[in-house]
PDB file of C-alpha atoms in Angstrom:
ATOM      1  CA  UNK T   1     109.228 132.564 123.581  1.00  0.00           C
ATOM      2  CA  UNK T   2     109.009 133.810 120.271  1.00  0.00           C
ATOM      3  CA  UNK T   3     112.523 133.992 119.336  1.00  0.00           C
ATOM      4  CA  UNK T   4     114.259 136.274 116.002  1.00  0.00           C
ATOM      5  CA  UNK T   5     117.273 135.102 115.170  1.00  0.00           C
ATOM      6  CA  UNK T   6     120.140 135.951 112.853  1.00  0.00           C
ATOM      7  CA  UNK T   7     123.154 134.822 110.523  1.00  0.00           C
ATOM      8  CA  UNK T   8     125.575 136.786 113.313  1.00  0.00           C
ATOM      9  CA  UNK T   9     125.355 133.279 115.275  1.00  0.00           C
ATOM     10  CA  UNK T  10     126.777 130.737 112.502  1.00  0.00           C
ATOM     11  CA  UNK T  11     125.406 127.533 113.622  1.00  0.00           C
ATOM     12  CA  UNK T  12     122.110 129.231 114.142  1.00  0.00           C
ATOM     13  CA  UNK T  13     120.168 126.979 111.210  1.00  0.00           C
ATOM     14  CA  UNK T  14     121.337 123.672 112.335  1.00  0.00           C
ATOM     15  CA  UNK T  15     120.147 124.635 115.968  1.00  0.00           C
ATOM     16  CA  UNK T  16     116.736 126.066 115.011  1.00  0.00           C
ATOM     17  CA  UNK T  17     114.998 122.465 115.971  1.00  0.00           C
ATOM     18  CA  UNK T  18     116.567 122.049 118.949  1.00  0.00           C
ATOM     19  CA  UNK T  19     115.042 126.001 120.206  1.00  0.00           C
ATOM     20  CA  UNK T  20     111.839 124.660 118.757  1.00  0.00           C
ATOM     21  CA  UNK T  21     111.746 120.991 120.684  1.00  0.00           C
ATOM     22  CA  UNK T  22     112.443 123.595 124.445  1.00  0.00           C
ATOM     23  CA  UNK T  23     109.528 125.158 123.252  1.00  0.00           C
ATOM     24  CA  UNK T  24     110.253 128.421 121.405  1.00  0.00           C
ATOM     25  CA  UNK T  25     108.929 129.824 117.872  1.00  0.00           C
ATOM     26  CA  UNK T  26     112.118 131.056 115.908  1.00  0.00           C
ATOM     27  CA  UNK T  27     112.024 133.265 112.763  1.00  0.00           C
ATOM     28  CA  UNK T  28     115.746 133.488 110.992  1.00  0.00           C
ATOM     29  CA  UNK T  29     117.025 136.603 108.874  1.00  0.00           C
ATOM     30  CA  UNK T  30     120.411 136.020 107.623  1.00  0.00           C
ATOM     31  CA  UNK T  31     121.927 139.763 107.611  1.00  0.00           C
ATOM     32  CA  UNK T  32     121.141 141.924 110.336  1.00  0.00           C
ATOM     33  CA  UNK T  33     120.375 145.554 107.824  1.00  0.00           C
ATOM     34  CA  UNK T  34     117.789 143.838 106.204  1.00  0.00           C
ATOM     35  CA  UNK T  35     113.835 144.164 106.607  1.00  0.00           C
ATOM     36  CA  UNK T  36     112.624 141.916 109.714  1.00  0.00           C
ATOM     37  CA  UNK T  37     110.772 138.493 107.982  1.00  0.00           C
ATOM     38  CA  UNK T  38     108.393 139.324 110.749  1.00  0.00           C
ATOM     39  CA  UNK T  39     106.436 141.891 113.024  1.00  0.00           C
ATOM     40  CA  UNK T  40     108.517 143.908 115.938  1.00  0.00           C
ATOM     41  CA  UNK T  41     106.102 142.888 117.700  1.00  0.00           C
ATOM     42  CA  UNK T  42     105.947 139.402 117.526  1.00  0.00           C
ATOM     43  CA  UNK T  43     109.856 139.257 118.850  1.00  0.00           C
ATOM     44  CA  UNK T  44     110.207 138.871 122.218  1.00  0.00           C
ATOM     45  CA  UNK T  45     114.176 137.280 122.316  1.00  0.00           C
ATOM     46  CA  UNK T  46     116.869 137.698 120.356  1.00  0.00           C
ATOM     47  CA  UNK T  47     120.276 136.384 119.082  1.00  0.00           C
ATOM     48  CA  UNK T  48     121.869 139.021 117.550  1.00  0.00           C
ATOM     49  CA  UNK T  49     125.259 141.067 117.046  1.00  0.00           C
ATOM     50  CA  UNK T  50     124.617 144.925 115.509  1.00  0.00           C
ATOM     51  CA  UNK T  51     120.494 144.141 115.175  1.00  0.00           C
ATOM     52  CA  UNK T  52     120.409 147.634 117.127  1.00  0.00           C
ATOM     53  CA  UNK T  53     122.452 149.415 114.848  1.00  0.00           C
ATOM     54  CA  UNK T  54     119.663 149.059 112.061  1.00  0.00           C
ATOM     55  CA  UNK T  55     116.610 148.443 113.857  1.00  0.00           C
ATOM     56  CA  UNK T  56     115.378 150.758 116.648  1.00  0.00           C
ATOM     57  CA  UNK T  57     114.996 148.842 119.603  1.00  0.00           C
ATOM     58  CA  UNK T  58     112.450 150.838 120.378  1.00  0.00           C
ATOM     59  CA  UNK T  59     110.169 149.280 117.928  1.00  0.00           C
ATOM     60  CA  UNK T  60     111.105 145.692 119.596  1.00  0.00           C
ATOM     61  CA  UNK T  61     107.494 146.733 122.200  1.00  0.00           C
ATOM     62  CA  UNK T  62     107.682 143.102 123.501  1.00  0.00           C
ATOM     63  CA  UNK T  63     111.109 142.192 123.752  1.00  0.00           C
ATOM     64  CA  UNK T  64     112.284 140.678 127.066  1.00  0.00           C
ATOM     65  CA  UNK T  65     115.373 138.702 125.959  1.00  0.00           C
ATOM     66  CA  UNK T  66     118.603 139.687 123.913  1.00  0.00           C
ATOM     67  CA  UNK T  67     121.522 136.995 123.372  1.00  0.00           C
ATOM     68  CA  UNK T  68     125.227 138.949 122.136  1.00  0.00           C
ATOM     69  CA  UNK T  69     127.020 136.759 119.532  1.00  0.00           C
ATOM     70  CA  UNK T  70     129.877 139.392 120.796  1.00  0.00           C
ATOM     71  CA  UNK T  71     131.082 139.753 124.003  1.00  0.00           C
ATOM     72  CA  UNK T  72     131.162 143.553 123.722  1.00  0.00           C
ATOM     73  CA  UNK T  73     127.733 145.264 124.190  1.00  0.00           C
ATOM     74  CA  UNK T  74     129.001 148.913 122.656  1.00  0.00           C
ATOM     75  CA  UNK T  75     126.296 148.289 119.932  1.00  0.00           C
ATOM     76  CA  UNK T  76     123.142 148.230 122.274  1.00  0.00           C
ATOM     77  CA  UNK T  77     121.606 151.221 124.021  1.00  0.00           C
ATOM     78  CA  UNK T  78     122.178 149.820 127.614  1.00  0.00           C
ATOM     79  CA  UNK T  79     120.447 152.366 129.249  1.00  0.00           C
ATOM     80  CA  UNK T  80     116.643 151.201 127.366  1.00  0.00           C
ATOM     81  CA  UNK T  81     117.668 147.754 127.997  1.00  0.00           C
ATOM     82  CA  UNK T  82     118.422 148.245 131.771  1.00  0.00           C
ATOM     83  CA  UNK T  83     115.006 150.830 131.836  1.00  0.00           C
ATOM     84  CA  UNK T  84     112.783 148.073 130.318  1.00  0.00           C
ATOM     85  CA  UNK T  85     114.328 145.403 132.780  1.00  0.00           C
ATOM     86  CA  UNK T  86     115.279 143.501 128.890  1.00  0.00           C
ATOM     87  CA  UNK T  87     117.543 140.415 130.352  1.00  0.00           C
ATOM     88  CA  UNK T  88     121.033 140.705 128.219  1.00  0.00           C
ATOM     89  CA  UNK T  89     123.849 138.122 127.730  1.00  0.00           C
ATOM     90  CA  UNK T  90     126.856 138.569 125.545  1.00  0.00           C
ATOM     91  CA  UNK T  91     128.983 136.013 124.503  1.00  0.00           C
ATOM     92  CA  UNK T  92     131.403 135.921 127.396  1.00  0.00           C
ATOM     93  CA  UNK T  93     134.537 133.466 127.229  1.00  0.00           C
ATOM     94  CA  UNK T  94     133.819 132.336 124.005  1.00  0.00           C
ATOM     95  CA  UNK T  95     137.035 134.473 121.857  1.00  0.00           C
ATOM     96  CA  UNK T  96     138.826 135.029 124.844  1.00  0.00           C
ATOM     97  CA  UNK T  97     141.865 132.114 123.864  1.00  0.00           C
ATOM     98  CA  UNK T  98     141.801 133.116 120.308  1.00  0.00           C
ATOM     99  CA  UNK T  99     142.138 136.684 121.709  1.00  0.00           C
ATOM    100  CA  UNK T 100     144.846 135.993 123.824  1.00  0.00           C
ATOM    101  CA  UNK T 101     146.665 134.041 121.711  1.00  0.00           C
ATOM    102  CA  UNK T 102     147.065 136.756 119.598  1.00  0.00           C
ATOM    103  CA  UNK T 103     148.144 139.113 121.830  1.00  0.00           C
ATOM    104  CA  UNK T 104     150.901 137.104 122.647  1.00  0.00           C
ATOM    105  CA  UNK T 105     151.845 136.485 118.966  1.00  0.00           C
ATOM    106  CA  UNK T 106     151.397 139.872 117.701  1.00  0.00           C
ATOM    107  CA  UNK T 107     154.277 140.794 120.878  1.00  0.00           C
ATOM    108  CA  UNK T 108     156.415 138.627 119.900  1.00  0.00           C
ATOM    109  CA  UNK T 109     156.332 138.874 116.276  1.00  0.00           C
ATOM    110  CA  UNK T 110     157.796 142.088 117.408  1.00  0.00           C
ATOM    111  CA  UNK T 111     160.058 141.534 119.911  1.00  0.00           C
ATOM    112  CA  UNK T 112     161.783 138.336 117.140  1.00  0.00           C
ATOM    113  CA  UNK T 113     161.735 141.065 114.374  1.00  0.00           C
ATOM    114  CA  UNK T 114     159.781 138.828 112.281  1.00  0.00           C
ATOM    115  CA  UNK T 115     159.347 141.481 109.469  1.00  0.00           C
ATOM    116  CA  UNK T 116     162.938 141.273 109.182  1.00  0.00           C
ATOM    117  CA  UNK T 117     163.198 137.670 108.272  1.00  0.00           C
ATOM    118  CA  UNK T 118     160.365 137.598 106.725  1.00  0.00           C
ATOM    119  CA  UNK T 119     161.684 140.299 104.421  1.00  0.00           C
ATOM    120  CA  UNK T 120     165.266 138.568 103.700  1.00  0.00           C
ATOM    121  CA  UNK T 121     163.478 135.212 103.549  1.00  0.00           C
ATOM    122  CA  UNK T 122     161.931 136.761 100.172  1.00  0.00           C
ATOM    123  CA  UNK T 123     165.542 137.983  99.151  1.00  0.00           C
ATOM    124  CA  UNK T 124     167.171 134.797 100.037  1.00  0.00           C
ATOM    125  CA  UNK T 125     169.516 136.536 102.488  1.00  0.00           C
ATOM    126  CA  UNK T 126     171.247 135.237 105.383  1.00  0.00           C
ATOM    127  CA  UNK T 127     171.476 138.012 107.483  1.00  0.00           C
ATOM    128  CA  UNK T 128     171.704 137.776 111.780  1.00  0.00           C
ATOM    129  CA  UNK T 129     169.829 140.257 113.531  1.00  0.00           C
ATOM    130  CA  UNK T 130     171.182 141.259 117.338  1.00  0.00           C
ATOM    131  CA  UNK T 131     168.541 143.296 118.464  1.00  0.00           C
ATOM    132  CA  UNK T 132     165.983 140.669 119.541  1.00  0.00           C
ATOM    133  CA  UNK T 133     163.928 140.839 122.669  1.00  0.00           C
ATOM    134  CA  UNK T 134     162.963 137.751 125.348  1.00  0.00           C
ATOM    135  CA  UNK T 135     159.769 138.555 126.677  1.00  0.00           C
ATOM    136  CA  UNK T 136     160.526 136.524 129.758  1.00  0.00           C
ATOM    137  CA  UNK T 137     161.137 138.585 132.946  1.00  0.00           C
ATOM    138  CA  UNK T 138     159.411 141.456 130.965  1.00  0.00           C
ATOM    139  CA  UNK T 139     156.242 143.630 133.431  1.00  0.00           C
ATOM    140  CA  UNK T 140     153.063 143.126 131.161  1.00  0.00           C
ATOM    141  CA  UNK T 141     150.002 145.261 131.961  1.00  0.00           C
ATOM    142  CA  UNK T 142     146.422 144.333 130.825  1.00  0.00           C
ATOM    143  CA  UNK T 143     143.824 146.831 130.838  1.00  0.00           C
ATOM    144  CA  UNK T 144     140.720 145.025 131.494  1.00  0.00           C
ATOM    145  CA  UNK T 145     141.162 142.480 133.619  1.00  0.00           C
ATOM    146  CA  UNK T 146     137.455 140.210 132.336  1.00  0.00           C
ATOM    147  CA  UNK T 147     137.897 137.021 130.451  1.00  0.00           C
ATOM    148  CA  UNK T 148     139.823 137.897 127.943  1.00  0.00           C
ATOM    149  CA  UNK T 149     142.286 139.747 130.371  1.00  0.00           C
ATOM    150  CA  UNK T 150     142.264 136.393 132.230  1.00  0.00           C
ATOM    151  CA  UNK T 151     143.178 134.423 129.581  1.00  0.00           C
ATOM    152  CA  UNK T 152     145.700 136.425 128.381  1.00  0.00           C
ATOM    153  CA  UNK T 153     147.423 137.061 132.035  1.00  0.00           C
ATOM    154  CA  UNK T 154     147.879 133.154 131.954  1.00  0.00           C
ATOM    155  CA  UNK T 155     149.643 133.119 128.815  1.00  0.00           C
ATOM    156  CA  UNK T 156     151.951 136.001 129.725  1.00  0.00           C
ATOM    157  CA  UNK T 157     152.764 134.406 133.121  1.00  0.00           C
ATOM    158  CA  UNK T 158     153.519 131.294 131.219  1.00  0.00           C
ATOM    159  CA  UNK T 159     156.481 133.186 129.750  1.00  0.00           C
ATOM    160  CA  UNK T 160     157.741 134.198 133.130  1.00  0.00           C
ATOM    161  CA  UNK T 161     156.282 137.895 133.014  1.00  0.00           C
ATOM    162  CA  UNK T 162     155.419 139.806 135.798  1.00  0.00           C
ATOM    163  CA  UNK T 163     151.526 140.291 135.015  1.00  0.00           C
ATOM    164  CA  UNK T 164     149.713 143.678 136.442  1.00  0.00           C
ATOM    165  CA  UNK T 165     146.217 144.556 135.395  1.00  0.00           C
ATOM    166  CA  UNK T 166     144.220 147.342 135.348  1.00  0.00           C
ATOM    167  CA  UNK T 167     140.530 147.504 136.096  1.00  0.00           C
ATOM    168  CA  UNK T 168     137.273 149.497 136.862  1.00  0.00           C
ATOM    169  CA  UNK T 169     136.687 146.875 139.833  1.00  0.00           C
ATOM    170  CA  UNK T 170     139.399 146.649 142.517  1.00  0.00           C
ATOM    171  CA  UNK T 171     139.583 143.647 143.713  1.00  0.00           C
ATOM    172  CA  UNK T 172     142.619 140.464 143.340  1.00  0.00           C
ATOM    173  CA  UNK T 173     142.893 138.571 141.031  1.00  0.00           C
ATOM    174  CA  UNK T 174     144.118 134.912 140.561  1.00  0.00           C
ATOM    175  CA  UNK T 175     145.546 135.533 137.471  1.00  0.00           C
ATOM    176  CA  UNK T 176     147.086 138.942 138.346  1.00  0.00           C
ATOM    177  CA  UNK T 177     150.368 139.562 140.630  1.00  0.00           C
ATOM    178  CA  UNK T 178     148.858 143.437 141.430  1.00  0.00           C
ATOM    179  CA  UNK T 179     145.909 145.424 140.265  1.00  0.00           C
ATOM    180  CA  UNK T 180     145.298 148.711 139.955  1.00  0.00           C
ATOM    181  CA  UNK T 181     142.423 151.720 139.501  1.00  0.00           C
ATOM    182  CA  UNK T 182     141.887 153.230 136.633  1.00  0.00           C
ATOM    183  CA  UNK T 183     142.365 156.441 138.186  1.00  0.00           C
ATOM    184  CA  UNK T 184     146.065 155.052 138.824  1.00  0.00           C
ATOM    185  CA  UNK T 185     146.527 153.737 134.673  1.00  0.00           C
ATOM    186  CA  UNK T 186     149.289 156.028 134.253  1.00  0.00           C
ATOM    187  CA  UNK T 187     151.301 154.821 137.223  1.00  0.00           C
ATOM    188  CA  UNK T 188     150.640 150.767 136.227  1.00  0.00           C
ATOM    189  CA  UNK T 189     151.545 151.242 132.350  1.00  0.00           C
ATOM    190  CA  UNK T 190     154.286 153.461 132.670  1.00  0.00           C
ATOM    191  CA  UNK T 191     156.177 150.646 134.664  1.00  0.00           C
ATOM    192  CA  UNK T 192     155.228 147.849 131.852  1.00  0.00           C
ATOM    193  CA  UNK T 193     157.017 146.904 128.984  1.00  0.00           C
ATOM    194  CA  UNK T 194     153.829 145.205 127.239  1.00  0.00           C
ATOM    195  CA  UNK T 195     150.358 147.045 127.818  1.00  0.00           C
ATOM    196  CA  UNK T 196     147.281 144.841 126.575  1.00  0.00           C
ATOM    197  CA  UNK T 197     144.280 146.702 126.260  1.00  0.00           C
ATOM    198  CA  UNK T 198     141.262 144.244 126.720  1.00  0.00           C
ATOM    199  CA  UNK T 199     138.949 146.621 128.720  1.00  0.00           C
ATOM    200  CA  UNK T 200     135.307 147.509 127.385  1.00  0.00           C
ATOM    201  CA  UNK T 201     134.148 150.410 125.549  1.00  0.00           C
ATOM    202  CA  UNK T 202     132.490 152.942 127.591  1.00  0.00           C
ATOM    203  CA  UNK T 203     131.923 156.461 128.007  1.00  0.00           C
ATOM    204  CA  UNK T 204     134.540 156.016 130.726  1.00  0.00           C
ATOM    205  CA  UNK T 205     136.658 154.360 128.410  1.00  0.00           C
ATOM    206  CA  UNK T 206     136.819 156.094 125.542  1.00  0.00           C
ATOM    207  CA  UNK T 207     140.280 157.390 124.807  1.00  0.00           C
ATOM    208  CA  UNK T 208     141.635 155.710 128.105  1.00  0.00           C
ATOM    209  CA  UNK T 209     144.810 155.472 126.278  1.00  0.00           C
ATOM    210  CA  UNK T 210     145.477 159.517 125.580  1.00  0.00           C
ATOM    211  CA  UNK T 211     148.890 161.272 124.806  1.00  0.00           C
ATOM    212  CA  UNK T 212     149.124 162.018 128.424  1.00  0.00           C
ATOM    213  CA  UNK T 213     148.679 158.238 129.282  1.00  0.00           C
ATOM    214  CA  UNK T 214     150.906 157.317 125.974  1.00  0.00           C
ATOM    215  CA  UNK T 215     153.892 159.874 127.304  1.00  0.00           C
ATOM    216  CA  UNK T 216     154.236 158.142 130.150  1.00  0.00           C
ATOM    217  CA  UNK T 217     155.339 154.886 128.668  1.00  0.00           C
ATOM    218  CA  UNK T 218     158.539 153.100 128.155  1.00  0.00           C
ATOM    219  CA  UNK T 219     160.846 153.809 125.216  1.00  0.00           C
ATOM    220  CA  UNK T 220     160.392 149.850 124.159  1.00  0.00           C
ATOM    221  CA  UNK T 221     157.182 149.441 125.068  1.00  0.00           C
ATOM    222  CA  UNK T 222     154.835 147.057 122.915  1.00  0.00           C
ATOM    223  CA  UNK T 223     150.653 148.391 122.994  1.00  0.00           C
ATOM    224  CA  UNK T 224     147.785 145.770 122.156  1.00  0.00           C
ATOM    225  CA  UNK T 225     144.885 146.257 121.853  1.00  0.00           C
ATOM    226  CA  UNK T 226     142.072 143.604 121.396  1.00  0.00           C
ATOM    227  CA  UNK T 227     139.041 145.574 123.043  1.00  0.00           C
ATOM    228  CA  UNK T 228     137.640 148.171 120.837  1.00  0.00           C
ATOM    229  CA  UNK T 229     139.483 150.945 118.821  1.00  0.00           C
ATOM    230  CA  UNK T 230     138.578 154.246 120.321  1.00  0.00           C
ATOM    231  CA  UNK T 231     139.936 153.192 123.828  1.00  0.00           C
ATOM    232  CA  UNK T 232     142.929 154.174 122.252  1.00  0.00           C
ATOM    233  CA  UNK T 233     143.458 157.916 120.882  1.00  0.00           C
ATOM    234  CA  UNK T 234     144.733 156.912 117.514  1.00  0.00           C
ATOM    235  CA  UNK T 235     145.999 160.663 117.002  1.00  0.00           C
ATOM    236  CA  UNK T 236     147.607 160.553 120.119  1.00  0.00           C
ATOM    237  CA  UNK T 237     149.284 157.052 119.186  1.00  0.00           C
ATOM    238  CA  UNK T 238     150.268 158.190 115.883  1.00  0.00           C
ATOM    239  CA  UNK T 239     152.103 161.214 117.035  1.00  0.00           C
ATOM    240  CA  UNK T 240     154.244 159.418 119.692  1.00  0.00           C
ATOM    241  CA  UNK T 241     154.489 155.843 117.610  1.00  0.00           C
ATOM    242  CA  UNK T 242     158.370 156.717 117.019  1.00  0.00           C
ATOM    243  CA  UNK T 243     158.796 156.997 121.024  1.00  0.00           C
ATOM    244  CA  UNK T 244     158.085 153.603 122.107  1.00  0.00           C
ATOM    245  CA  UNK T 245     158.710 150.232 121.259  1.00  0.00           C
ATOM    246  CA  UNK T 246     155.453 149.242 118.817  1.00  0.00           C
ATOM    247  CA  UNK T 247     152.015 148.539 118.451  1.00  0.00           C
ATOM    248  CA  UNK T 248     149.877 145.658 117.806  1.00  0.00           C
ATOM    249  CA  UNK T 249     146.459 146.530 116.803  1.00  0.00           C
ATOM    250  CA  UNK T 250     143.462 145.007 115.602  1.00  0.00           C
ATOM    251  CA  UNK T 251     140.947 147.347 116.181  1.00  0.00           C
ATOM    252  CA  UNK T 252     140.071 150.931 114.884  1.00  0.00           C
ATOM    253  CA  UNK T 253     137.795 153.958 115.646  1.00  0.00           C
ATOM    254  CA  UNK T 254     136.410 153.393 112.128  1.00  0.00           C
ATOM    255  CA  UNK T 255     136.146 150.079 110.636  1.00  0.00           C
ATOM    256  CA  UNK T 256     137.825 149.230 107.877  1.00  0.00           C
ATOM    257  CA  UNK T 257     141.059 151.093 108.539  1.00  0.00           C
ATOM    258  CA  UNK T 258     141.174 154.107 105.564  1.00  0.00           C
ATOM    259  CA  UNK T 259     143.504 152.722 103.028  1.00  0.00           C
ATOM    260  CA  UNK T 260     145.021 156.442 103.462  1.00  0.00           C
ATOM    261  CA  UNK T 261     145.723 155.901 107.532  1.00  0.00           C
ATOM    262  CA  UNK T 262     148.781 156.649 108.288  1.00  0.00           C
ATOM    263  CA  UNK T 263     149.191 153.701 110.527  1.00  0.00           C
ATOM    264  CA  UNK T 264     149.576 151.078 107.687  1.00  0.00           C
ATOM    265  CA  UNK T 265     152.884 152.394 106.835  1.00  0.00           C
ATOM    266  CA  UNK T 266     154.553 152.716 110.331  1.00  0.00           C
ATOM    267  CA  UNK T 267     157.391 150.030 110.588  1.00  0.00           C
ATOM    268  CA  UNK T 268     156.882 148.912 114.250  1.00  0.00           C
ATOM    269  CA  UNK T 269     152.821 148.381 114.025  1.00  0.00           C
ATOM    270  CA  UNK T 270     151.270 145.423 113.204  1.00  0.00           C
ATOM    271  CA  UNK T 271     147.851 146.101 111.668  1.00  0.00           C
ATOM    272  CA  UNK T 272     144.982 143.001 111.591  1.00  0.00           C
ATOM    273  CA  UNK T 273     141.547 143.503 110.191  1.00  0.00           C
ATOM    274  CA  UNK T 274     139.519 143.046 113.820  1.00  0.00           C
ATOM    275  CA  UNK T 275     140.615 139.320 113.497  1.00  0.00           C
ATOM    276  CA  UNK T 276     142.107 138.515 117.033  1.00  0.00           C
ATOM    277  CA  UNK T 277     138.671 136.572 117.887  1.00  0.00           C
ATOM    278  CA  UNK T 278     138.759 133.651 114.879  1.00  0.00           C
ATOM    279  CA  UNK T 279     138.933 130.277 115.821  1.00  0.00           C
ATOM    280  CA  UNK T 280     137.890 126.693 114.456  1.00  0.00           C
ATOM    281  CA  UNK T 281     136.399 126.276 118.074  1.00  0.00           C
ATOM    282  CA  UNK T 282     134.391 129.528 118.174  1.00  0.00           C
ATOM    283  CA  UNK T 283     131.420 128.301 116.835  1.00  0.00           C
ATOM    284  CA  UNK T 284     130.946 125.223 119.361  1.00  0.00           C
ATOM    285  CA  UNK T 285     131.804 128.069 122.306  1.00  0.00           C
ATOM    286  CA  UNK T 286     129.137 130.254 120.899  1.00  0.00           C
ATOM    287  CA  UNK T 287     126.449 127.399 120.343  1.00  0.00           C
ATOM    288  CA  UNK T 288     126.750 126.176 123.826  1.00  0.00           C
ATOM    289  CA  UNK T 289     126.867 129.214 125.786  1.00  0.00           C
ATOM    290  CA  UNK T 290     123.744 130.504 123.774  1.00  0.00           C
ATOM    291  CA  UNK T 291     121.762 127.055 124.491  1.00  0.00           C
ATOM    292  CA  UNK T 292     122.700 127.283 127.953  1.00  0.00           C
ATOM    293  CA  UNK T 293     121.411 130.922 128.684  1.00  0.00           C
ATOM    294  CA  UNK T 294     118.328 130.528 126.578  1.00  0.00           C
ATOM    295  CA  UNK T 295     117.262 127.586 128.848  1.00  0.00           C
ATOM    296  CA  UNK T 296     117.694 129.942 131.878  1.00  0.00           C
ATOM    297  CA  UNK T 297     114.819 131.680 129.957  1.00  0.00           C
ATOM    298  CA  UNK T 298     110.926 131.179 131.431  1.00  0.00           C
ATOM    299  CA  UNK T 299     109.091 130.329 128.432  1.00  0.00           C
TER     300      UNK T 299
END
């Protein structure tokens, strides 16, 4: 298979030999926007992240194969893939620890009023704060209950949290002590102190997480979200920030965050630059997951 491959998958280079010993032809462009090193034509699999975003796939006549450094697939036009019977594979499992770690840190760097020390660390003041939270015994809700739902349901459980989810498929769960529909989000969040939101960005999807939905929630409830941005009505969270408990967010509608948002300044959010994912083990997930569905591949 002739494959095109680019700098999104960062051990890419050192694993171009072993795609050429199973038998493939691989062409490498580093950054995604620039000109292809070689014909549309001539590509029939690739390893990409936002290829689509810059190239038409359209103009990809021969393409039969596409491999997702992400595990989101928000930047590829699903319905031409699915028409032109194009196999697709994202990168599924590999962020979902790093992801779920953070979840859990960003929650309770809110619930230990770690700004506050933080802030009298710098002063050199000794100061006792009594309004901290144990997230033990707390009702956690996770939108999205796919890997990274998963792996974040263990991690709350591990704290002795009741652990609902919410999800377009219902069905049980392991991880998961009740799930519900999406048609029934309102009713699951508005009974959780913690809501993750881990679900995928779809037309469904987008703006899941309205002022209706937000109203219902508790005054000390702590939002996540890890999935994409505009699952979330940022408006709507703006407006009624002051009415719950806080918000940890590392995704936007528009990426970067505009230095004039008025989220950067709101005391109880915690704003990351799309940064939940990073690990020092990322790169061995990725490598192995893309060598394993690439050899599922007939040549």
């Amino acid at each position: 298979m002739n494959l095109l491959i680019t700098g999104a998958w960062s051990g890419a280079k050192e694993n171009i030999e072993k795609l050429e010993q199973l038998g493939h032809k691989v062409c490498f462009m580093q950054n995604e926007k620039d000109e292809l090193p070689c014909d549309y034509d001539w590509v029939e699999g690739v390893v990409c992240n936002g290829l689509f975003l810059a190239h038409d796939i359209k103009n990809f006549s021969n393409l039969r194969y596409i491999q997702l450094t992400s595990a989101g697939m928000d930047r590829v036009p699903m319905d031409y893939v699915q028409e032109h019977k194009i196999e697709i594979y994202n990168a599924r499992g590999v962020y979902s620890v790093p992801m779920a770690e953070y979840a859990i840190a960003g929650v309770l760097q809110l619930y230990k009023k770690q700004e506050f020390f933080l802030h009298n660390q710098k002063l050199h003041k000794w100061e006792k704060n009594r309004n901290l939270l144990e997230l033990c015994g707390k009702n956690v809700c996770i939108i999205g209950c796919g890997d990274v739902g998963r792996e974040c349901a263990k991690r709350f459980k591990a704290f002795g949290c009741v652990v609902n989810g919410v999800n377009r498929t219902l069905r049980q769960i392991e991880e998961f002590d009740k799930i519900y529909s999406l048609d029934d989000i309102a009713l699951a969040i508005s009974e959780a102190d913690v809501i993750v939101v881990s679900i995928a960005l779809t037309e469904q999807t987008r703006h899941l997480i309205n002022a209706e939905v937000i109203a219902k929630l508790k005054p000390q409830a702590v939002i996540v979200n890890i999935a994409r941005g505009a699952v979330i009505d940022s408006s709507a969270l703006i407006d009624n920030i002051s009415n719950i408990g806080g918000a940890v967010l590392d995704v936007f509608d528009e990426e970067p965050l505009d230095e004039n948002s008025r989220l950067w300044d709101i005391p109880n959010v915690i704003i990351t630059p799309h940064n939940s994912f990073v690990s020092e083990m990322n790169s061995e997930r990725l490598t192995k997951t893309i060598l394993k569905n690439i050899r599922l591949i007939n040549i």
